[in-house]
XYZ file of N, CA, C and O in Angstrom:
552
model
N 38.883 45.236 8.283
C 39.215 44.054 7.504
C 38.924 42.808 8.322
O 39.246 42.772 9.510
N 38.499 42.082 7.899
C 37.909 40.527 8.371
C 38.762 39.202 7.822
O 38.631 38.532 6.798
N 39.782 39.102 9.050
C 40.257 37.970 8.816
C 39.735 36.479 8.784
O 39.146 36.057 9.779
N 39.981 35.417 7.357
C 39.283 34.504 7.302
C 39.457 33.419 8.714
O 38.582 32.553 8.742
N 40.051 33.390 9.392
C 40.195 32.827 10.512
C 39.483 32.839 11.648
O 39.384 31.914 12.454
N 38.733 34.449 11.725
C 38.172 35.021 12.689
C 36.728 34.872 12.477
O 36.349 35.447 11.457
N 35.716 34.206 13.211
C 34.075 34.342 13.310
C 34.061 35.573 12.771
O 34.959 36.364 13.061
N 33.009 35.932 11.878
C 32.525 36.719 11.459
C 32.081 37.345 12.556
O 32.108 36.626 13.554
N 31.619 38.600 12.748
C 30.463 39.230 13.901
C 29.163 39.353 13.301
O 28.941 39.525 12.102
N 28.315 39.252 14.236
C 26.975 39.404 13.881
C 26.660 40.340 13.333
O 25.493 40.119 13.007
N 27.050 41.695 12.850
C 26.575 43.094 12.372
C 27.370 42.856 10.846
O 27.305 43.758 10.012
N 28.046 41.707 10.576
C 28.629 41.661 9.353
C 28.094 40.416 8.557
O 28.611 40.150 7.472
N 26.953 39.554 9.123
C 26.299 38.770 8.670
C 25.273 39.438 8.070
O 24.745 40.295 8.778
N 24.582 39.214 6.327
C 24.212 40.118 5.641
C 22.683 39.805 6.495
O 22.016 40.837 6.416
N 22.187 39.095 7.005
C 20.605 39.079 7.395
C 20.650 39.396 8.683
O 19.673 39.213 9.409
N 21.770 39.902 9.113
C 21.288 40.730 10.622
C 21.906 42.215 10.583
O 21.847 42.931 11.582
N 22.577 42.700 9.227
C 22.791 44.006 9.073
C 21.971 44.436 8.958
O 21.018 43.849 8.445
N 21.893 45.967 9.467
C 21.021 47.304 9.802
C 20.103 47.009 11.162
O 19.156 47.771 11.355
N 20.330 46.006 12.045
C 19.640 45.603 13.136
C 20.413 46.567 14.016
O 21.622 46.659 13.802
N 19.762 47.439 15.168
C 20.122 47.633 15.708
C 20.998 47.578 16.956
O 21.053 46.358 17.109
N 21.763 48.133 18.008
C 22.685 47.356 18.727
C 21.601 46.633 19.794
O 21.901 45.531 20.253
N 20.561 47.161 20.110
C 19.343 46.227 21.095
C 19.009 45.087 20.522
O 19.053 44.009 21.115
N 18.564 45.271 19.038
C 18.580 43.679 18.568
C 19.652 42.913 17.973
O 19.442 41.817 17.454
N 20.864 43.485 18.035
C 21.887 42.731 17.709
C 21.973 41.686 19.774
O 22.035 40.534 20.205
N 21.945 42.395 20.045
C 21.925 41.867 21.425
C 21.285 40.797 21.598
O 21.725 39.729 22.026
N 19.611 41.202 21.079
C 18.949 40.127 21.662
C 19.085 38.533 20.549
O 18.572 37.429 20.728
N 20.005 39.039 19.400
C 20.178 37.791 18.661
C 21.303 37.148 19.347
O 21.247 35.930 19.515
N 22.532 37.948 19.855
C 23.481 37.251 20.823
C 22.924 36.701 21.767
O 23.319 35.559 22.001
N 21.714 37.319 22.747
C 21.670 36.426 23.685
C 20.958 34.960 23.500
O 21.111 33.921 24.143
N 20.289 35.206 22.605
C 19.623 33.883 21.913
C 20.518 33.061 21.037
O 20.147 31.892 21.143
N 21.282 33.136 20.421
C 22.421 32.490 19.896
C 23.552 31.665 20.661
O 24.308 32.118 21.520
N 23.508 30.256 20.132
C 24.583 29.767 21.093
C 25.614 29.579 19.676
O 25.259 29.676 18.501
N 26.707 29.340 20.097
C 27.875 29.655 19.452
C 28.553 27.845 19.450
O 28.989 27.308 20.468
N 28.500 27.274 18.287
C 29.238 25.458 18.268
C 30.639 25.756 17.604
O 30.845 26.886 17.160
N 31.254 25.135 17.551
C 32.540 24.093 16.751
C 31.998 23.091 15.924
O 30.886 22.632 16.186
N 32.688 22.672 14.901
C 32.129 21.651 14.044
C 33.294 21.043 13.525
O 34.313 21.725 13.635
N 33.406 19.959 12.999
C 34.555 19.232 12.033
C 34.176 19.186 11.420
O 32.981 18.893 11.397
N 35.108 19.523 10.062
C 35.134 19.367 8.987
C 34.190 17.511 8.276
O 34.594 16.412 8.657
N 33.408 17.625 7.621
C 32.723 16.380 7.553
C 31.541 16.175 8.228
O 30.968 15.120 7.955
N 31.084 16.815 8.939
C 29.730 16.803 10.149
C 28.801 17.048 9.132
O 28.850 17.889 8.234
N 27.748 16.012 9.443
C 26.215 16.592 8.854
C 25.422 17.682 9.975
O 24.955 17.417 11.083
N 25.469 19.219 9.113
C 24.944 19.927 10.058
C 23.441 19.873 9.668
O 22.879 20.893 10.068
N 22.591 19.010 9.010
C 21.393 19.020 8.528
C 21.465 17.398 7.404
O 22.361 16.968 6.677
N 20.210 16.924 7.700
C 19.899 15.579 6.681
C 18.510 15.669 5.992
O 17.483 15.492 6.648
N 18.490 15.905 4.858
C 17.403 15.524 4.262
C 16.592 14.571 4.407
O 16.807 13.367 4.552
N 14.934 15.582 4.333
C 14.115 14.729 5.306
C 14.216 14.569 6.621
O 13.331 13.872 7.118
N 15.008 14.991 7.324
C 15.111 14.586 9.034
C 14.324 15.989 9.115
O 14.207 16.983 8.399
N 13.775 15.483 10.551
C 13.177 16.535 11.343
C 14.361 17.707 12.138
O 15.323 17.447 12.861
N 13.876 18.928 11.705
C 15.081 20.252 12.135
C 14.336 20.757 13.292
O 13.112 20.815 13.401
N 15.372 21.173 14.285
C 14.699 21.781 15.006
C 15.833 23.111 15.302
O 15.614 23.852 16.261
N 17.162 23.365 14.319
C 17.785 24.225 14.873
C 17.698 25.340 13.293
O 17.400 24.863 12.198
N 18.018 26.810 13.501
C 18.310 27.694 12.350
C 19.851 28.103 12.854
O 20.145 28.442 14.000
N 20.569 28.014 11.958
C 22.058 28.603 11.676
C 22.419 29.273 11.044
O 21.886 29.419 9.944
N 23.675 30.127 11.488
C 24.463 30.699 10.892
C 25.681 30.567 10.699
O 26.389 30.401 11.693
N 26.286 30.600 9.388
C 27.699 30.215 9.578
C 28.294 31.352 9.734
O 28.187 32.303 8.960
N 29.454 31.301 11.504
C 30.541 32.381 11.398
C 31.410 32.247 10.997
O 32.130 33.240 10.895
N 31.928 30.881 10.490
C 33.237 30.695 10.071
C 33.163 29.420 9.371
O 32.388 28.539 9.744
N 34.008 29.275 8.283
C 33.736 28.198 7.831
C 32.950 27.924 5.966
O 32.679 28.910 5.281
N 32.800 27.030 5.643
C 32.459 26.295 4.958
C 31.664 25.179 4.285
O 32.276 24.278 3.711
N 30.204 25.195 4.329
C 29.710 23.854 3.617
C 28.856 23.117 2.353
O 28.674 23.900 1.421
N 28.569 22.421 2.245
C 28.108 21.968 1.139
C 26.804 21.677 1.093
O 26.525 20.726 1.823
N 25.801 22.183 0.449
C 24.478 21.794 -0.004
C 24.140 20.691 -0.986
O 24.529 20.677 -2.154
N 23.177 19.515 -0.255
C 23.145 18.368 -1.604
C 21.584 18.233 -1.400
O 21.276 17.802 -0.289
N 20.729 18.468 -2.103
C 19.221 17.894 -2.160
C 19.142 16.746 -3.413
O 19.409 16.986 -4.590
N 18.694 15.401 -2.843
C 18.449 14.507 -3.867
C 19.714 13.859 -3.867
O 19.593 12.745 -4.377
N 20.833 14.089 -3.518
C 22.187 13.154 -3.791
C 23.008 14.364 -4.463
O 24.237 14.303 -4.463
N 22.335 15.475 -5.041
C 23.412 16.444 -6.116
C 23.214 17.733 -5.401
O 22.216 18.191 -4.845
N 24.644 18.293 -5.586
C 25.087 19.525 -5.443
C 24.583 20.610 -5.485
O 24.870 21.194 -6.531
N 23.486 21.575 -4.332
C 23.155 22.165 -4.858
C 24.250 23.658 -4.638
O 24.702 24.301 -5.585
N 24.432 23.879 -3.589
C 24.905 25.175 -3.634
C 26.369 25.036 -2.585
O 26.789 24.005 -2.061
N 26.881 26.264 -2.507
C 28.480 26.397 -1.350
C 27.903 27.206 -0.375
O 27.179 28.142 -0.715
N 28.239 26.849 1.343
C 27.699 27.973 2.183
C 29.322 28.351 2.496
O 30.343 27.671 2.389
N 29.085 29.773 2.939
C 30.491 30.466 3.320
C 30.094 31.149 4.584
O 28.927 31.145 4.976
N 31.131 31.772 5.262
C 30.552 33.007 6.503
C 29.615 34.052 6.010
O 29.397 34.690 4.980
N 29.194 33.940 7.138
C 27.386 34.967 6.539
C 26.575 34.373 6.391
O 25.499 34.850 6.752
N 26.574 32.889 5.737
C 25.153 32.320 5.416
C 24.545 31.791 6.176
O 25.154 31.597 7.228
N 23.263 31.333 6.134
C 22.420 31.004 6.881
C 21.346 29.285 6.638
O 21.372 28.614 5.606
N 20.993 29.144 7.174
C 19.988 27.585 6.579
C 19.362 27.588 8.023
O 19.511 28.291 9.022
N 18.393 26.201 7.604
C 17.544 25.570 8.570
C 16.030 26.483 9.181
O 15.295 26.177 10.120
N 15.928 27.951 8.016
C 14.882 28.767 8.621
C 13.644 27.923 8.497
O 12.789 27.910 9.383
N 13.530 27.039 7.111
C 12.202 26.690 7.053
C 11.862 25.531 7.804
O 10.693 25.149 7.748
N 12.524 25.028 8.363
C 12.558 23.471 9.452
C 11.974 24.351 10.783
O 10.950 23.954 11.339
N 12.772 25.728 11.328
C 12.477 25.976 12.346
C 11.625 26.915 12.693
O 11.579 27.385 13.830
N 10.641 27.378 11.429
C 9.770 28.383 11.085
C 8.437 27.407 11.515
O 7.695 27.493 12.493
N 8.444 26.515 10.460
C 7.355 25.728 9.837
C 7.444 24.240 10.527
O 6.353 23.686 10.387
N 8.132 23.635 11.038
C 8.277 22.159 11.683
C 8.263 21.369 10.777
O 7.692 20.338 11.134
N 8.744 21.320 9.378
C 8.854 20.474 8.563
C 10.232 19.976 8.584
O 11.061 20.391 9.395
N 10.538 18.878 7.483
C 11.930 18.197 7.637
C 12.082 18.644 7.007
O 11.294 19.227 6.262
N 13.831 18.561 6.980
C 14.867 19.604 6.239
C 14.595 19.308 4.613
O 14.175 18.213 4.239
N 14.802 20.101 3.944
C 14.979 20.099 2.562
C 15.945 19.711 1.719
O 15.835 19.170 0.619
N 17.457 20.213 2.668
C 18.412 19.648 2.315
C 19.597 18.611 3.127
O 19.119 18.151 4.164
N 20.819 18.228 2.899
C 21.456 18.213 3.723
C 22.610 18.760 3.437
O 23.056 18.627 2.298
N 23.411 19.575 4.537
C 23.856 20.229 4.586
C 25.678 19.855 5.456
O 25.823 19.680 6.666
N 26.719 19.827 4.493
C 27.912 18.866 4.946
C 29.018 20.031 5.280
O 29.107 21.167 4.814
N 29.788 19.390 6.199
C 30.943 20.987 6.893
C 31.810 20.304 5.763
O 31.861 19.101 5.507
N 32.460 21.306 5.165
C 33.617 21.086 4.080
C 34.840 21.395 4.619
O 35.826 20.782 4.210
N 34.985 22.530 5.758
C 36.208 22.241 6.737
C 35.705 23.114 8.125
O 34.927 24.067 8.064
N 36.297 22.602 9.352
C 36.456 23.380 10.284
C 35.258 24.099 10.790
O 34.608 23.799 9.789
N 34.471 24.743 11.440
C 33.343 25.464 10.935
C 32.858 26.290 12.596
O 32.483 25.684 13.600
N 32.938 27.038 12.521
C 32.015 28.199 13.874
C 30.466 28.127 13.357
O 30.275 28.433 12.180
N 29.491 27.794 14.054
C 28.339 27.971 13.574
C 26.832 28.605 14.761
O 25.993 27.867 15.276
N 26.882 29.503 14.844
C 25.589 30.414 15.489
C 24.261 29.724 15.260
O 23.730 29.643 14.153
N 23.595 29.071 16.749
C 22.901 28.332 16.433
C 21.745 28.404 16.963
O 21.891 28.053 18.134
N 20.149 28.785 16.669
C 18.810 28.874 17.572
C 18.453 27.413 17.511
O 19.032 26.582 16.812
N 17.322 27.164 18.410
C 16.241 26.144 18.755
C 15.080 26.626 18.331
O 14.708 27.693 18.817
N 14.316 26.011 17.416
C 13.069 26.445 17.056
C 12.445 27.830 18.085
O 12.050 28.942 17.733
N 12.530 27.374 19.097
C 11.658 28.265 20.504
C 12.502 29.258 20.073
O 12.017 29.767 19.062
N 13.762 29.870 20.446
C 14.575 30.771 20.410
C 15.040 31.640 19.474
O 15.766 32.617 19.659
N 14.311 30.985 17.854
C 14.257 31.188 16.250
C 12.726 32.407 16.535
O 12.710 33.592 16.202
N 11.713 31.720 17.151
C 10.273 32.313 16.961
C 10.612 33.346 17.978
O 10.082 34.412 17.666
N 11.361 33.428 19.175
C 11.224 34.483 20.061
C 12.062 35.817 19.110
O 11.621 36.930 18.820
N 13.201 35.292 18.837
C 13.908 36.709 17.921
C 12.861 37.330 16.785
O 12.710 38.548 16.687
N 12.090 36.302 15.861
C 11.828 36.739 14.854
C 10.345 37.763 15.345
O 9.964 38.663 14.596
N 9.710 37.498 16.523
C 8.893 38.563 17.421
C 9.374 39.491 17.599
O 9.026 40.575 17.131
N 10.408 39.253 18.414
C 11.416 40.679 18.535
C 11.796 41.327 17.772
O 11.959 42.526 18.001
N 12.071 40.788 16.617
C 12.838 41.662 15.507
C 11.775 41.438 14.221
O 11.972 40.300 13.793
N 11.140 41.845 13.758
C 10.209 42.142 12.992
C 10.970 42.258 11.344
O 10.618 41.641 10.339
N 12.023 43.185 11.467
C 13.042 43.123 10.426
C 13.672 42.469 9.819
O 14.173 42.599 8.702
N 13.690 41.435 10.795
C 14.608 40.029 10.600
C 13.806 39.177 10.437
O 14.281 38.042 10.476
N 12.638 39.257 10.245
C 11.599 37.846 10.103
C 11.272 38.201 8.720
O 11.013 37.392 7.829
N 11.322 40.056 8.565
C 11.184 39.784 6.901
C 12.191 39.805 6.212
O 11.942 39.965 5.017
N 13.482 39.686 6.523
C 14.936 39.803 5.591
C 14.677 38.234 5.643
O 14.742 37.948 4.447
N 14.453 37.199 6.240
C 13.871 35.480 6.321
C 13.004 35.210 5.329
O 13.187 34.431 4.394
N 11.672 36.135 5.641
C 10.723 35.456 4.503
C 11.310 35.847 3.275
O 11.338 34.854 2.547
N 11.847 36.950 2.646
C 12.544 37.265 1.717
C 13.348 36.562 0.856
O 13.245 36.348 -0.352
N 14.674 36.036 2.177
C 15.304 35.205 1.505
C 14.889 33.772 1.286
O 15.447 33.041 0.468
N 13.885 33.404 2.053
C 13.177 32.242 1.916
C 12.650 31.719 0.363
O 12.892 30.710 -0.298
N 11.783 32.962 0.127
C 11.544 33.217 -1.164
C 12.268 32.559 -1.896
O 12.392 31.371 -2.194
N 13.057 34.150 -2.326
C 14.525 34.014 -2.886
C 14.555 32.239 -3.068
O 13.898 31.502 -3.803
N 15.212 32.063 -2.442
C 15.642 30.131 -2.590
C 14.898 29.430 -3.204
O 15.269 28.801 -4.195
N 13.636 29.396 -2.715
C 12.367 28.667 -3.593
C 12.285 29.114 -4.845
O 11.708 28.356 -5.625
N 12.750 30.271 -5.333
C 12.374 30.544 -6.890
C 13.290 29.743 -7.186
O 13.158 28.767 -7.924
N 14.392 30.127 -6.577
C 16.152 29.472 -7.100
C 16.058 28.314 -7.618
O 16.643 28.052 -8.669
N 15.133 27.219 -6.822
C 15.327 25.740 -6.715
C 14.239 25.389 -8.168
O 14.198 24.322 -8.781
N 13.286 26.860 -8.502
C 11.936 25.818 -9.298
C 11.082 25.956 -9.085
O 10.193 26.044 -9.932
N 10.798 26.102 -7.129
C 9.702 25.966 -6.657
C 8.661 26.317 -7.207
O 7.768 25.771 -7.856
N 8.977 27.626 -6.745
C 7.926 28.792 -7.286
C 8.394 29.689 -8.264
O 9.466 30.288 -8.348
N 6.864 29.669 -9.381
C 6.798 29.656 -10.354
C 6.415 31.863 -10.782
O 6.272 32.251 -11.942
């Protein structure tokens, strides 16, 4: 049982389940681990990204354009296509309270997703995924 208080673990975040304990490793060692307040812009539309996250704990809000797009909870993830592709963020992304957040640097995003082959396609996947979500793609 997973108390809401407690960081999630990495083997219970849905895009790094079925990774093994070697690459659960090598996402810990590449992962740095923040604090956040409630209210922090963890991402601004249009700004240049250079980090991919995960939320272990916590809560935030998706707004593209000024409106609402979606709720992030523990487990979720953002910032792949900023730190895939070097483009500016798509959205921005607001802490709604409190927040643990698992965090790469572009460099440290491209070294895992080498390493883990699995995890670069559970990314492009959900990447997808989102872009249909939004419209994008047709």
């Amino acid at each position: 049982m997973i108390c809401e208080d407690t960081p999630i673990a990495l083997n219970e975040i849905q895009i790094f389940s079925g990774l093994t304990k070697q690459e659960l490793r090598s996402v810990n060692r590449l992962m740095a681990t923040v604090d956040v307040k409630a209210g922090h812009h963890l991402a601004r539309q249009g700004e240049k990204g250079r980090e991919f996250m995960v939320i272990k704990q916590g809560e935030a809000t998706v707004n593209r354009d000024g409106k609402k797009i979606t709720k992030l909870k523990r487990g979720d993830f953002f910032g792949e296509n900023s730190a895939i592709a070097d483009i500016p963020r798509t959205a921005t992304v607001i802490a709604d309270t409190d927040m643990v957040i698992g965090t790469m640097n572009r460099q440290e995003f491209s070294i895992l997703l080498d390493e883990v082959p699995q995890l670069a396609r559970k990314v492009l996947i959900n990447t997808v995924q989102r872009l249909n979500d939004c419209g994008i793609l047709s």
